[in-house]
Amino acid sequence: MKHTSSAVFRWFAPILLLVLALPAMGQGQTEWERYYVVELAGQRAGWMHGKQTRTEDTIVSDVEMRFEIRRGETGVKIRMQSSFVESLDHKPIRMESTQELAAFPITTKVTFGPESMEVTTTNANSSTTQTMPLPEGEWLTPGGADEYVRRRIEAKADKIVVRSLDPLAGVKPVITTYEGFSDETIEVFGREVQAIRATLTTSESAGLKTVEYLDEKGHMLRSTTNLGGIEMTLLAADKSLALSRLEAPELMQSTFVEPKGVIRKPREVEHAVYLLTVPDGKLEDLPTLPAQQPTRIDDRTIRLTVTMGENSPKEEKPGPEYLESSSMLDITDPVVIELAKKAQPNQDVPPSVAAEAMRRFVYDHIEEKGLGVGMGSASEVARSCSGDCSEHATLLAALLRVQGIPSRTVSGLVYVNNFEGAKEIFGYHMWTQAWVELDGQPQWVDYDATLGPYGRFDATHIALSVSAMQDNESNNSMIALVPLLGRLQIEIESNK
């Protein structure tokens, strides 16, 4: 069995970039430039470079970030890069972003017009272009946001709220709030400097707070974000230190949840009751699903009943987003289409039977079941035949949509007796749901392609969030997991 916590790493991209939307590299006069060391769990994990450049008629803002983490003994390298071009009066012209979480990078290019924008996404060997309306409401370009924050800091504002567009966060503006300002002395480049301390929150990562130290122009000197049980720190550094060799931190085992109680044969469990608790704060609501019924005990505690096949509540028919193509689920890719035909050659079988056939097909198709892929798209997995739980989930979701079956992915936890040296633990996991008829009732039905011959699902799966895997939306669903890392406690009350 290859149960992994790879879904956890999907949220690193938006979190890291939302800490600070840095402007950067282009041809012309350099406005400013800075390198940062990226630390995760107290260890250097990579670097970030930002630079803002002014030409005769544009402001160019670029960011590049590279970091590496380990899951057990397997290393995962991640690269993110973005560029935003705006006019001198801060009107958007174009932006581009690249996220390389697996072998094939996903690149998005946006060209802004007076009333709409053209968005082109390239993934593996396929490319899609669509025309979309401009983001609603007022928002700032990176250069405009940079200037606005600087002016508000100079004015000694008690609170700064800025709504801006960050290429790596997608085409939806992000609201960043700065508050709790104070003057402090910190160490930068081995010397003490005066800094402005502020607490940041963003609309994309509700519940997470970042403590940030800024210079007099509003540029970051240091920031720290507590990602549940994992602390992320960005430190201003010189180029040689930022780019120097490092020993990648291991981040998977620290996310395992050791429950109170043991499940002897987890793949055979059809009914289970769990008590989920966090030590402080509030445990956010868990999704109510046909197989999962949460009952809140108090702010910190939820009792969760997971049952296979007995609960069939009436649900609204899913919207069109569960059949649409996206960069992660490119159902126009000819290789994905061909696999869907192979997986379900008989068009006369019921959708539930077709979904099970595709689940088993995905298990067999992914021959190399390893931890070395950060988050592979369906197009990549279709070609590479490698990956772990997230790759199984995305490929199955894509094959289902090709056959006209609405699908979505689920991020949560699953119980395993042994994994990567750990015993009797819950590990973060991802699987698929298909909208099919079960027991005479159309509903979302769980299909875990990593289980192969062990069956489509079992009651040791705990769902924390669901995603239609639309562009940018899948990142946001992962952020819901972040406050639980290293904090979630599980008691197994019963199972059978």
CSV table of N, CA and C in Angstrom, one decimal, residues 234-352:
chain,number,residue,atom,x,y,z
A,234,LEU,N,11.0,33.4,6.4
A,234,LEU,CA,11.8,34.0,5.3
A,234,LEU,C,12.7,35.0,5.9
A,235,LEU,N,14.0,35.0,5.6
A,235,LEU,CA,15.0,35.9,6.1
A,235,LEU,C,15.7,36.6,5.0
A,236,ALA,N,15.8,37.9,5.0
A,236,ALA,CA,16.6,38.6,4.1
A,236,ALA,C,18.1,38.1,4.2
A,237,ALA,N,18.7,37.9,3.1
A,237,ALA,CA,20.1,37.3,3.1
A,237,ALA,C,20.8,37.8,1.8
A,238,ASP,N,22.2,37.7,1.8
A,238,ASP,CA,22.9,38.0,0.6
A,238,ASP,C,22.8,36.8,-0.4
A,239,LYS,N,23.1,37.0,-1.6
A,239,LYS,CA,22.9,36.0,-2.7
A,239,LYS,C,23.6,34.7,-2.4
A,240,SER,N,24.9,34.8,-1.9
A,240,SER,CA,25.7,33.6,-1.7
A,240,SER,C,25.1,32.7,-0.7
A,241,LEU,N,24.6,33.3,0.4
A,241,LEU,CA,24.0,32.5,1.5
A,241,LEU,C,22.6,31.9,1.0
A,242,ALA,N,21.8,32.7,0.4
A,242,ALA,CA,20.5,32.2,-0.1
A,242,ALA,C,20.7,31.0,-1.0
A,243,LEU,N,21.7,31.1,-1.9
A,243,LEU,CA,21.8,30.0,-2.9
A,243,LEU,C,22.7,28.9,-2.5
A,244,SER,N,23.3,28.9,-1.3
A,244,SER,CA,24.2,27.9,-0.9
A,244,SER,C,23.5,26.6,-0.7
A,245,ARG,N,24.3,25.5,-0.7
A,245,ARG,CA,23.8,24.2,-0.6
A,245,ARG,C,23.1,24.0,0.8
A,246,LEU,N,22.1,23.0,0.8
A,246,LEU,CA,21.4,22.8,2.0
A,246,LEU,C,21.0,21.3,2.1
A,247,GLU,N,20.6,21.0,3.3
A,247,GLU,CA,20.1,19.6,3.6
A,247,GLU,C,18.6,19.8,3.8
A,248,ALA,N,17.8,19.3,2.8
A,248,ALA,CA,16.4,19.5,2.8
A,248,ALA,C,15.7,18.9,4.1
A,249,PRO,N,14.8,19.6,4.7
A,249,PRO,CA,14.1,19.1,5.9
A,249,PRO,C,13.1,18.0,5.5
A,250,GLU,N,12.9,17.1,6.4
A,250,GLU,CA,11.9,16.1,6.3
A,250,GLU,C,10.6,16.6,6.9
A,251,LEU,N,9.5,16.6,6.2
A,251,LEU,CA,8.3,17.2,6.6
A,251,LEU,C,7.1,16.3,6.7
A,252,MET,N,7.2,15.1,6.2
A,252,MET,CA,6.0,14.2,6.2
A,252,MET,C,5.7,13.6,7.5
A,253,GLN,N,6.8,13.0,8.2
A,253,GLN,CA,6.5,12.3,9.4
A,253,GLN,C,6.0,13.2,10.5
A,254,SER,N,6.3,14.5,10.5
A,254,SER,CA,5.8,15.4,11.5
A,254,SER,C,4.3,15.6,11.4
A,255,THR,N,3.7,15.3,10.2
A,255,THR,CA,2.3,15.5,10.0
A,255,THR,C,1.5,14.3,10.4
A,256,PHE,N,2.1,13.1,10.6
A,256,PHE,CA,1.4,11.9,11.0
A,256,PHE,C,0.6,12.2,12.3
A,257,VAL,N,-0.6,11.6,12.4
A,257,VAL,CA,-1.4,11.7,13.6
A,257,VAL,C,-1.4,10.4,14.3
A,258,GLU,N,-0.9,10.3,15.5
A,258,GLU,CA,-0.9,9.0,16.3
A,258,GLU,C,-2.2,9.0,17.1
A,259,PRO,N,-3.2,8.2,16.8
A,259,PRO,CA,-4.5,8.3,17.5
A,259,PRO,C,-4.5,7.5,18.8
A,260,LYS,N,-5.5,7.8,19.6
A,260,LYS,CA,-5.7,7.0,20.8
A,260,LYS,C,-6.6,5.8,20.3
A,261,GLY,N,-6.0,4.7,20.4
A,261,GLY,CA,-6.7,3.5,19.9
A,261,GLY,C,-6.1,2.9,18.7
A,262,VAL,N,-6.5,1.7,18.3
A,262,VAL,CA,-5.9,1.0,17.2
A,262,VAL,C,-7.0,0.4,16.3
A,263,ILE,N,-6.7,0.3,15.0
A,263,ILE,CA,-7.6,-0.4,14.1
A,263,ILE,C,-6.8,-1.5,13.5
A,264,ARG,N,-7.3,-2.7,13.8
A,264,ARG,CA,-6.5,-3.9,13.4
A,264,ARG,C,-6.5,-4.2,11.9
A,265,LYS,N,-7.7,-4.1,11.3
A,265,LYS,CA,-7.8,-4.4,9.8
A,265,LYS,C,-8.4,-3.2,9.1
A,266,PRO,N,-7.7,-2.1,8.9
A,266,PRO,CA,-8.3,-0.9,8.4
A,266,PRO,C,-9.0,-1.0,7.1
A,267,ARG,N,-8.5,-1.9,6.2
A,267,ARG,CA,-9.1,-2.0,4.9
A,267,ARG,C,-10.4,-2.7,4.9
A,268,GLU,N,-10.8,-3.3,6.0
A,268,GLU,CA,-12.1,-4.0,6.1
A,268,GLU,C,-13.1,-3.2,7.0
A,269,VAL,N,-12.7,-2.0,7.5
A,269,VAL,CA,-13.6,-1.3,8.3
A,269,VAL,C,-14.8,-0.6,7.5
A,270,GLU,N,-16.0,-0.9,7.9
A,270,GLU,CA,-17.2,-0.3,7.2
A,270,GLU,C,-17.9,0.7,8.1
A,271,HIS,N,-17.6,0.8,9.3
A,271,HIS,CA,-18.3,1.8,10.2
A,271,HIS,C,-17.3,2.2,11.3
A,272,ALA,N,-17.1,3.5,11.5
A,272,ALA,CA,-16.2,3.9,12.6
A,272,ALA,C,-16.7,5.3,13.1
A,273,VAL,N,-16.3,5.5,14.4
A,273,VAL,CA,-16.7,6.7,15.1
A,273,VAL,C,-15.4,7.3,15.7
A,274,TYR,N,-15.1,8.6,15.4
A,274,TYR,CA,-13.9,9.2,15.8
A,274,TYR,C,-14.2,10.5,16.6
A,275,LEU,N,-13.3,10.8,17.5
A,275,LEU,CA,-13.4,12.1,18.2
A,275,LEU,C,-12.2,12.9,17.8
A,276,LEU,N,-12.4,14.0,17.1
A,276,LEU,CA,-11.4,14.9,16.6
A,276,LEU,C,-11.3,16.1,17.5
A,277,THR,N,-10.1,16.5,17.9
A,277,THR,CA,-9.9,17.6,18.8
A,277,THR,C,-8.7,18.4,18.5
A,278,VAL,N,-8.7,19.7,18.7
A,278,VAL,CA,-7.5,20.5,18.7
A,278,VAL,C,-7.2,21.0,20.1
A,279,PRO,N,-6.0,21.2,20.5
A,279,PRO,CA,-5.7,21.6,21.8
A,279,PRO,C,-6.1,23.0,22.2
A,280,ASP,N,-6.2,23.9,21.2
A,280,ASP,CA,-6.6,25.3,21.5
A,280,ASP,C,-7.3,25.8,20.2
A,281,GLY,N,-7.9,27.0,20.4
A,281,GLY,CA,-8.6,27.6,19.3
A,281,GLY,C,-9.9,26.9,18.9
A,282,LYS,N,-10.2,26.9,17.6
A,282,LYS,CA,-11.5,26.2,17.2
A,282,LYS,C,-11.1,25.2,16.1
A,283,LEU,N,-11.7,24.1,16.2
A,283,LEU,CA,-11.7,23.1,15.1
A,283,LEU,C,-12.8,23.4,14.1
A,284,GLU,N,-12.3,23.8,12.9
A,284,GLU,CA,-13.3,24.3,11.9
A,284,GLU,C,-14.2,23.1,11.5
A,285,ASP,N,-15.4,23.5,11.0
A,285,ASP,CA,-16.4,22.5,10.5
A,285,ASP,C,-15.8,21.5,9.5
A,286,LEU,N,-16.2,20.3,9.6
A,286,LEU,CA,-15.8,19.3,8.6
A,286,LEU,C,-17.0,19.1,7.7
A,287,PRO,N,-16.7,18.7,6.4
A,287,PRO,CA,-17.7,18.5,5.4
A,287,PRO,C,-18.7,17.4,5.8
A,288,THR,N,-20.0,17.6,5.6
A,288,THR,CA,-21.0,16.6,5.7
A,288,THR,C,-21.1,15.9,4.4
A,289,LEU,N,-20.9,14.6,4.3
A,289,LEU,CA,-20.9,13.8,3.1
A,289,LEU,C,-21.8,12.5,3.3
A,290,PRO,N,-22.1,11.9,2.2
A,290,PRO,CA,-22.9,10.7,2.4
A,290,PRO,C,-22.2,9.6,3.3
A,291,ALA,N,-20.9,9.6,3.3
A,291,ALA,CA,-20.2,8.6,4.1
A,291,ALA,C,-19.7,9.2,5.4
A,292,GLN,N,-19.9,10.5,5.6
A,292,GLN,CA,-19.3,11.2,6.8
A,292,GLN,C,-20.3,12.1,7.4
A,293,GLN,N,-20.6,11.9,8.7
A,293,GLN,CA,-21.5,12.8,9.4
A,293,GLN,C,-20.8,13.3,10.7
A,294,PRO,N,-20.5,14.6,10.7
A,294,PRO,CA,-19.9,15.3,11.8
A,294,PRO,C,-20.9,15.8,12.8
A,295,THR,N,-20.6,15.7,14.1
A,295,THR,CA,-21.5,16.3,15.1
A,295,THR,C,-20.6,17.1,16.1
A,296,ARG,N,-20.9,18.4,16.2
A,296,ARG,CA,-20.0,19.2,17.0
A,296,ARG,C,-20.3,19.0,18.5
A,297,ILE,N,-19.2,18.8,19.3
A,297,ILE,CA,-19.3,18.7,20.7
A,297,ILE,C,-19.1,20.0,21.4
A,298,ASP,N,-18.0,20.7,21.0
A,298,ASP,CA,-17.7,22.1,21.4
A,298,ASP,C,-16.8,22.7,20.4
A,299,ASP,N,-16.3,23.9,20.7
A,299,ASP,CA,-15.5,24.6,19.7
A,299,ASP,C,-14.3,23.8,19.3
A,300,ARG,N,-13.7,23.0,20.2
A,300,ARG,CA,-12.5,22.3,19.9
A,300,ARG,C,-12.7,20.8,19.5
A,301,THR,N,-13.9,20.4,19.5
A,301,THR,CA,-14.1,18.9,19.4
A,301,THR,C,-15.3,18.6,18.4
A,302,ILE,N,-15.1,17.6,17.6
A,302,ILE,CA,-16.2,17.1,16.7
A,302,ILE,C,-16.1,15.6,16.7
A,303,ARG,N,-17.3,15.0,16.9
A,303,ARG,CA,-17.5,13.6,16.8
A,303,ARG,C,-17.8,13.2,15.3
A,304,LEU,N,-17.1,12.3,14.7
A,304,LEU,CA,-17.3,12.0,13.3
A,304,LEU,C,-17.6,10.6,13.1
A,305,THR,N,-18.7,10.3,12.4
A,305,THR,CA,-19.2,9.0,12.1
A,305,THR,C,-18.9,8.7,10.6
A,306,VAL,N,-18.2,7.7,10.3
A,306,VAL,CA,-17.9,7.4,8.9
A,306,VAL,C,-18.5,6.0,8.6
A,307,THR,N,-19.4,5.9,7.6
A,307,THR,CA,-20.1,4.7,7.4
A,307,THR,C,-20.2,4.5,5.9
A,308,MET,N,-20.0,3.2,5.4
A,308,MET,CA,-20.1,2.9,4.0
A,308,MET,C,-21.4,2.4,3.6
A,309,GLY,N,-22.1,3.1,2.7
A,309,GLY,CA,-23.3,2.6,2.1
A,309,GLY,C,-24.6,2.8,2.8
A,310,GLU,N,-24.6,3.3,4.1
A,310,GLU,CA,-25.9,3.3,4.8
A,310,GLU,C,-26.5,4.7,4.8
A,311,ASN,N,-25.7,5.7,4.6
A,311,ASN,CA,-26.3,7.1,4.5
A,311,ASN,C,-26.5,7.5,3.1
A,312,SER,N,-27.7,7.9,2.7
A,312,SER,CA,-27.9,8.3,1.3
A,312,SER,C,-28.8,9.6,1.3
A,313,PRO,N,-28.3,10.7,1.9
A,313,PRO,CA,-29.0,11.9,1.9
A,313,PRO,C,-29.2,12.5,0.5
A,314,LYS,N,-30.3,13.2,0.3
A,314,LYS,CA,-30.5,13.8,-1.0
A,314,LYS,C,-29.6,15.0,-1.1
A,315,GLU,N,-28.9,15.1,-2.2
A,315,GLU,CA,-28.0,16.2,-2.5
A,315,GLU,C,-28.3,16.9,-3.8
A,316,GLU,N,-27.9,18.1,-3.9
A,316,GLU,CA,-28.2,18.9,-5.1
A,316,GLU,C,-27.2,18.3,-6.2
A,317,LYS,N,-27.7,18.3,-7.4
A,317,LYS,CA,-26.9,17.9,-8.5
A,317,LYS,C,-25.7,18.8,-8.7
A,318,PRO,N,-24.5,18.3,-8.8
A,318,PRO,CA,-23.3,19.1,-8.9
A,318,PRO,C,-23.3,20.0,-10.1
A,319,GLY,N,-22.7,21.2,-10.0
A,319,GLY,CA,-22.6,22.2,-11.0
A,319,GLY,C,-21.7,21.8,-12.1
A,320,PRO,N,-21.6,22.6,-13.2
A,320,PRO,CA,-20.8,22.3,-14.3
A,320,PRO,C,-19.3,22.3,-14.0
A,321,GLU,N,-18.8,22.9,-12.9
A,321,GLU,CA,-17.4,22.9,-12.6
A,321,GLU,C,-16.9,21.5,-12.3
A,322,TYR,N,-17.7,20.6,-12.0
A,322,TYR,CA,-17.3,19.2,-11.8
A,322,TYR,C,-17.2,18.4,-13.0
A,323,LEU,N,-17.4,19.0,-14.2
A,323,LEU,CA,-17.2,18.3,-15.4
A,323,LEU,C,-16.3,19.1,-16.3
A,324,GLU,N,-15.8,20.2,-15.9
A,324,GLU,CA,-14.9,21.1,-16.7
A,324,GLU,C,-13.5,20.7,-16.7
A,325,SER,N,-12.8,21.1,-17.7
A,325,SER,CA,-11.3,20.9,-17.8
A,325,SER,C,-10.6,22.0,-17.0
A,326,SER,N,-9.4,21.6,-16.5
A,326,SER,CA,-8.6,22.6,-15.8
A,326,SER,C,-7.1,22.2,-16.0
A,327,SER,N,-6.2,23.0,-15.5
A,327,SER,CA,-4.8,22.6,-15.7
A,327,SER,C,-4.4,21.3,-15.0
A,328,MET,N,-5.1,21.0,-13.8
A,328,MET,CA,-4.8,19.8,-13.1
A,328,MET,C,-5.6,18.6,-13.7
A,329,LEU,N,-6.7,18.9,-14.3
A,329,LEU,CA,-7.6,17.9,-14.9
A,329,LEU,C,-7.9,18.3,-16.3
A,330,ASP,N,-6.9,18.1,-17.2
A,330,ASP,CA,-7.1,18.5,-18.6
A,330,ASP,C,-7.8,17.4,-19.4
A,331,ILE,N,-9.1,17.5,-19.5
A,331,ILE,CA,-9.8,16.4,-20.1
A,331,ILE,C,-9.9,16.5,-21.6
A,332,THR,N,-9.2,17.6,-22.2
A,332,THR,CA,-9.0,17.7,-23.6
A,332,THR,C,-7.7,17.0,-24.1
A,333,ASP,N,-6.9,16.6,-23.2
A,333,ASP,CA,-5.6,16.0,-23.5
A,333,ASP,C,-5.9,14.7,-24.2
A,334,PRO,N,-5.3,14.5,-25.4
A,334,PRO,CA,-5.6,13.2,-26.1
A,334,PRO,C,-5.1,12.0,-25.4
A,335,VAL,N,-4.1,12.1,-24.6
A,335,VAL,CA,-3.6,10.9,-23.9
A,335,VAL,C,-4.5,10.5,-22.8
A,336,VAL,N,-5.1,11.6,-22.1
A,336,VAL,CA,-6.1,11.3,-21.0
A,336,VAL,C,-7.3,10.7,-21.6
A,337,ILE,N,-7.8,11.3,-22.8
A,337,ILE,CA,-9.0,10.8,-23.4
A,337,ILE,C,-8.8,9.3,-23.8
A,338,GLU,N,-7.6,8.9,-24.3
A,338,GLU,CA,-7.3,7.6,-24.7
A,338,GLU,C,-7.4,6.6,-23.5
A,339,LEU,N,-6.8,7.1,-22.4
A,339,LEU,CA,-6.8,6.3,-21.2
A,339,LEU,C,-8.2,6.0,-20.7
A,340,ALA,N,-9.1,7.1,-20.8
A,340,ALA,CA,-10.4,6.9,-20.3
A,340,ALA,C,-11.2,5.9,-21.2
A,341,LYS,N,-10.9,5.8,-22.5
A,341,LYS,CA,-11.5,4.8,-23.3
A,341,LYS,C,-11.0,3.4,-22.9
A,342,LYS,N,-9.8,3.3,-22.6
A,342,LYS,CA,-9.2,2.0,-22.2
A,342,LYS,C,-9.8,1.5,-20.9
A,343,ALA,N,-10.0,2.5,-20.0
A,343,ALA,CA,-10.4,2.2,-18.6
A,343,ALA,C,-11.9,1.8,-18.6
A,344,GLN,N,-12.7,2.3,-19.5
A,344,GLN,CA,-14.1,2.0,-19.5
A,344,GLN,C,-14.6,1.8,-20.9
A,345,PRO,N,-14.2,0.7,-21.6
A,345,PRO,CA,-14.5,0.5,-23.0
A,345,PRO,C,-16.0,0.2,-23.2
A,346,ASN,N,-16.8,-0.3,-22.2
A,346,ASN,CA,-18.2,-0.6,-22.4
A,346,ASN,C,-19.0,0.5,-22.0
A,347,GLN,N,-19.7,1.2,-22.9
A,347,GLN,CA,-20.4,2.4,-22.6
A,347,GLN,C,-21.8,2.1,-22.0
A,348,ASP,N,-22.2,0.8,-22.0
A,348,ASP,CA,-23.5,0.5,-21.5
A,348,ASP,C,-23.6,0.2,-20.0
A,349,VAL,N,-22.5,0.2,-19.3
A,349,VAL,CA,-22.5,-0.1,-17.9
A,349,VAL,C,-23.0,1.1,-17.1
A,350,PRO,N,-23.6,1.0,-15.9
A,350,PRO,CA,-24.0,2.1,-15.1
A,350,PRO,C,-22.7,2.9,-14.7
A,351,PRO,N,-22.9,4.2,-14.4
A,351,PRO,CA,-21.8,5.1,-14.0
A,351,PRO,C,-21.0,4.5,-12.8
A,352,SER,N,-21.7,3.9,-11.8
A,352,SER,CA,-21.0,3.4,-10.6
A,352,SER,C,-20.1,2.3,-11.0
